[in-house]
Amino acid sequence: MKKGKLFIFSAPSGAGKTTIVKHLLNKFNQELSFSISATTRPPRGQEVDGRDYYFISKEAFQEKIKNKEFVEYEEVYNGIYYGTLQSEIHRIWDDGKSVVFDIDVVGGRNLKGIFQNQALAIFVQPPSLEELERRLSTRGTDSIEKVKERIEKAEYELDQAKFFDTILLNDNLPEACQQAERLIEGFLKKE
């Protein structure tokens, strides 16, 4: 693969990684571009195909797996797949930008393993499981059962933070965004 830099943001659902990534994409819009993941789950809320995700059928996803079109993929929840298309990374690098991922913890670890020193893997950590549950409940996009499923998964995911290059605590969003800006600036300057 052609050389370029990658920024991997991973966290349990509700930790704030998407908000931080959106902030960074606005601030560094000349240097960074968002890697749009493919998924088999249906759109939530105001999500748009080709902007937030590539929403595809399970059959189409499995065909892309067979054709080795993914850099990485996984079945995150039963019957729900997420993956990073090779073509997506090349699209961004061909545009002269660095790739930004907003990806689950397993996907983040997989990408870091593939790209190693080309990538900065950042784990966005919530202040506590209780706060995470409160955020997920108040966001109003998931059922009570889905929130419980996400919290159970978060316990495992929080244990994975040690495998990332750095941990970004999100207990104060403006501070977390500033800290993330410094991480981006530092890694962009690295040779």
Tab-separated table of C-alpha atoms in Angstrom:
chain	number	residue	atom	x	y	z
A	1	MET	CA	0.000	0.000	0.000
A	2	LYS	CA	1.063	3.559	-0.708
A	3	LYS	CA	2.402	5.372	2.337
A	4	GLY	CA	0.269	7.822	4.267
A	5	LYS	CA	-0.683	8.539	7.855
A	6	LEU	CA	-3.701	7.222	9.725
A	7	PHE	CA	-5.431	8.312	12.930
A	8	ILE	CA	-7.453	5.635	14.676
A	9	PHE	CA	-10.056	6.710	17.237
A	10	SER	CA	-11.624	3.835	19.154
A	11	ALA	CA	-13.817	3.702	22.235
A	12	PRO	CA	-16.850	2.054	23.711
A	13	SER	CA	-20.087	3.335	22.190
A	14	GLY	CA	-21.049	6.612	23.897
A	15	ALA	CA	-17.525	7.650	24.953
A	16	GLY	CA	-17.559	10.678	22.630
A	17	LYS	CA	-15.177	9.555	19.890
A	18	THR	CA	-17.494	10.618	17.060
A	19	THR	CA	-17.897	14.124	18.511
A	20	ILE	CA	-14.118	14.468	18.901
A	21	VAL	CA	-13.474	13.148	15.375
A	22	LYS	CA	-15.996	15.613	13.881
A	23	HIS	CA	-14.263	18.460	15.736
A	24	LEU	CA	-10.872	17.389	14.348
A	25	LEU	CA	-12.168	17.021	10.798
A	26	ASN	CA	-13.469	20.615	10.957
A	27	LYS	CA	-10.240	21.966	12.452
A	28	PHE	CA	-7.859	20.046	10.151
A	29	ASN	CA	-10.004	19.865	7.010
A	30	GLN	CA	-6.983	20.420	4.724
A	31	GLU	CA	-4.952	17.613	6.304
A	32	LEU	CA	-7.511	14.971	7.354
A	33	SER	CA	-10.336	13.036	5.762
A	34	PHE	CA	-12.815	10.628	7.322
A	35	SER	CA	-12.698	6.955	6.413
A	36	ILE	CA	-16.280	5.902	5.781
A	37	SER	CA	-16.862	2.363	7.031
A	38	ALA	CA	-19.156	-0.153	5.396
A	39	THR	CA	-21.852	-1.713	7.583
A	40	THR	CA	-24.821	-4.033	7.335
A	41	ARG	CA	-26.789	-2.211	10.051
A	42	PRO	CA	-29.587	0.173	9.075
A	43	PRO	CA	-29.036	3.959	9.282
A	44	ARG	CA	-29.763	5.676	12.634
A	45	GLY	CA	-31.344	9.101	12.952
A	46	GLN	CA	-29.946	11.510	10.362
A	47	GLU	CA	-27.191	9.196	9.051
A	48	VAL	CA	-26.650	9.342	5.294
A	49	ASP	CA	-25.291	6.594	3.033
A	50	GLY	CA	-21.877	7.568	1.648
A	51	ARG	CA	-21.332	10.236	4.311
A	52	ASP	CA	-21.645	8.440	7.648
A	53	TYR	CA	-21.385	4.833	6.443
A	54	TYR	CA	-21.731	2.784	3.305
A	55	PHE	CA	-24.924	0.923	4.203
A	56	ILE	CA	-24.895	-2.386	2.328
A	57	SER	CA	-26.686	-5.709	2.580
A	58	LYS	CA	-25.191	-8.643	4.440
A	59	GLU	CA	-24.889	-10.481	1.110
A	60	ALA	CA	-23.015	-7.587	-0.548
A	61	PHE	CA	-20.735	-7.327	2.500
A	62	GLN	CA	-19.926	-11.040	2.346
A	63	GLU	CA	-19.205	-10.746	-1.394
A	64	LYS	CA	-16.685	-7.967	-0.642
A	65	ILE	CA	-15.082	-10.222	2.007
A	66	LYS	CA	-14.762	-12.986	-0.587
A	67	ASN	CA	-13.181	-10.510	-3.048
A	68	LYS	CA	-10.689	-9.315	-0.370
A	69	GLU	CA	-11.899	-5.710	-0.648
A	70	PHE	CA	-11.603	-5.016	3.093
A	71	VAL	CA	-8.478	-3.989	4.997
A	72	GLU	CA	-10.295	-5.232	8.104
A	73	TYR	CA	-13.818	-6.242	9.040
A	74	GLU	CA	-15.711	-7.945	11.828
A	75	GLU	CA	-19.111	-8.995	13.020
A	76	VAL	CA	-19.472	-6.430	15.831
A	77	TYR	CA	-22.924	-7.539	16.949
A	78	ASN	CA	-24.792	-10.674	15.925
A	79	GLY	CA	-25.478	-10.331	12.180
A	80	ILE	CA	-24.116	-6.753	12.062
A	81	TYR	CA	-20.838	-6.320	10.174
A	82	TYR	CA	-18.518	-3.327	9.951
A	83	GLY	CA	-15.440	-3.008	7.769
A	84	THR	CA	-12.858	-0.713	6.194
A	85	LEU	CA	-12.633	-0.863	2.407
A	86	GLN	CA	-9.161	-0.686	0.850
A	87	SER	CA	-10.585	1.672	-1.780
A	88	GLU	CA	-11.587	4.117	0.986
A	89	ILE	CA	-8.022	4.448	2.309
A	90	HIS	CA	-6.649	4.893	-1.225
A	91	ARG	CA	-9.301	7.540	-1.986
A	92	ILE	CA	-8.073	9.642	0.948
A	93	TRP	CA	-4.356	9.133	0.339
A	94	ASP	CA	-4.807	9.945	-3.374
A	95	ASP	CA	-6.336	13.237	-2.201
A	96	GLY	CA	-3.103	13.976	-0.269
A	97	LYS	CA	-4.687	13.683	3.166
A	98	SER	CA	-4.299	11.513	6.260
A	99	VAL	CA	-7.017	9.007	7.094
A	100	VAL	CA	-9.160	9.354	10.233
A	101	PHE	CA	-11.031	6.338	11.582
A	102	ASP	CA	-13.934	6.369	14.035
A	103	ILE	CA	-13.961	2.655	14.692
A	104	ASP	CA	-14.758	0.072	17.358
A	105	VAL	CA	-11.971	-1.220	19.588
A	106	VAL	CA	-11.333	-4.526	17.787
A	107	GLY	CA	-11.205	-2.757	14.423
A	108	GLY	CA	-8.853	-0.151	15.872
A	109	ARG	CA	-6.471	-2.812	17.156
A	110	ASN	CA	-6.604	-4.590	13.795
A	111	LEU	CA	-5.792	-1.398	11.879
A	112	LYS	CA	-2.925	-0.533	14.241
A	113	GLY	CA	-1.528	-4.038	13.716
A	114	ILE	CA	-1.675	-3.620	9.940
A	115	PHE	CA	-0.338	-0.047	9.660
A	116	GLN	CA	1.873	0.060	12.793
A	117	ASN	CA	4.058	3.215	12.750
A	118	GLN	CA	1.959	4.824	10.006
A	119	ALA	CA	-0.930	4.989	12.463
A	120	LEU	CA	-1.600	6.745	15.756
A	121	ALA	CA	-4.140	4.699	17.720
A	122	ILE	CA	-6.101	6.777	20.248
A	123	PHE	CA	-8.451	5.214	22.795
A	124	VAL	CA	-11.174	7.626	23.923
A	125	GLN	CA	-12.022	6.701	27.501
A	126	PRO	CA	-15.203	7.727	29.282
A	127	PRO	CA	-14.898	8.841	32.939
A	128	SER	CA	-16.780	5.723	34.157
A	129	LEU	CA	-19.138	2.948	33.093
A	130	GLU	CA	-21.949	4.752	34.928
A	131	GLU	CA	-21.371	7.921	32.911
A	132	LEU	CA	-21.190	5.865	29.728
A	133	GLU	CA	-24.556	4.273	30.498
A	134	ARG	CA	-26.042	7.713	31.234
A	135	ARG	CA	-24.771	9.067	27.891
A	136	LEU	CA	-26.109	6.087	25.951
A	137	SER	CA	-29.504	6.321	27.660
A	138	THR	CA	-29.903	10.079	27.118
A	139	ARG	CA	-28.816	9.945	23.477
A	140	GLY	CA	-32.095	8.151	22.763
A	141	THR	CA	-30.981	6.128	19.726
A	142	ASP	CA	-31.018	2.679	21.352
A	143	SER	CA	-33.494	0.518	23.245
A	144	ILE	CA	-32.863	-0.325	26.918
A	145	GLU	CA	-31.739	-3.808	25.812
A	146	LYS	CA	-29.282	-2.346	23.267
A	147	VAL	CA	-27.861	0.034	25.913
A	148	LYS	CA	-27.303	-2.955	28.246
A	149	GLU	CA	-25.598	-4.854	25.395
A	150	ARG	CA	-23.329	-1.863	24.712
A	151	ILE	CA	-22.401	-1.536	28.412
A	152	GLU	CA	-21.533	-5.240	28.631
A	153	LYS	CA	-19.320	-4.851	25.557
A	154	ALA	CA	-17.781	-1.658	27.031
A	155	GLU	CA	-16.385	-3.593	29.984
A	156	TYR	CA	-14.301	-5.682	27.574
A	157	GLU	CA	-13.421	-2.659	25.419
A	158	LEU	CA	-12.141	-0.590	28.367
A	159	ASP	CA	-9.718	-3.407	29.121
A	160	GLN	CA	-8.307	-3.043	25.586
A	161	ALA	CA	-7.149	0.570	26.099
A	162	LYS	CA	-3.649	-0.639	27.024
A	163	PHE	CA	-3.109	-1.785	23.432
A	164	PHE	CA	-3.484	1.734	22.001
A	165	ASP	CA	-0.748	4.340	21.591
A	166	THR	CA	-2.474	6.772	23.906
A	167	ILE	CA	-5.569	7.112	26.086
A	168	LEU	CA	-7.637	10.277	25.742
A	169	LEU	CA	-9.906	10.740	28.762
A	170	ASN	CA	-13.186	12.395	27.787
A	171	ASP	CA	-14.541	13.745	31.056
A	172	ASN	CA	-14.561	17.325	29.713
A	173	LEU	CA	-15.312	17.544	25.971
A	174	PRO	CA	-13.585	20.894	25.185
A	175	GLU	CA	-10.413	19.710	26.980
A	176	ALA	CA	-10.538	16.325	25.242
A	177	CYS	CA	-10.857	18.074	21.864
A	178	GLN	CA	-7.846	20.307	22.620
A	179	GLN	CA	-5.803	17.321	23.701
A	180	ALA	CA	-6.802	15.477	20.503
A	181	GLU	CA	-5.706	18.506	18.429
A	182	ARG	CA	-2.246	18.353	20.039
A	183	LEU	CA	-2.001	14.620	19.282
A	184	ILE	CA	-2.899	15.210	15.618
A	185	GLU	CA	-0.463	18.116	15.243
A	186	GLY	CA	2.377	16.133	16.812
A	187	PHE	CA	1.856	13.032	14.670
A	188	LEU	CA	1.455	15.033	11.444
A	189	LYS	CA	4.879	16.631	12.064
A	190	LYS	CA	6.538	13.238	12.616
A	191	GLU	CA	8.595	11.817	9.775
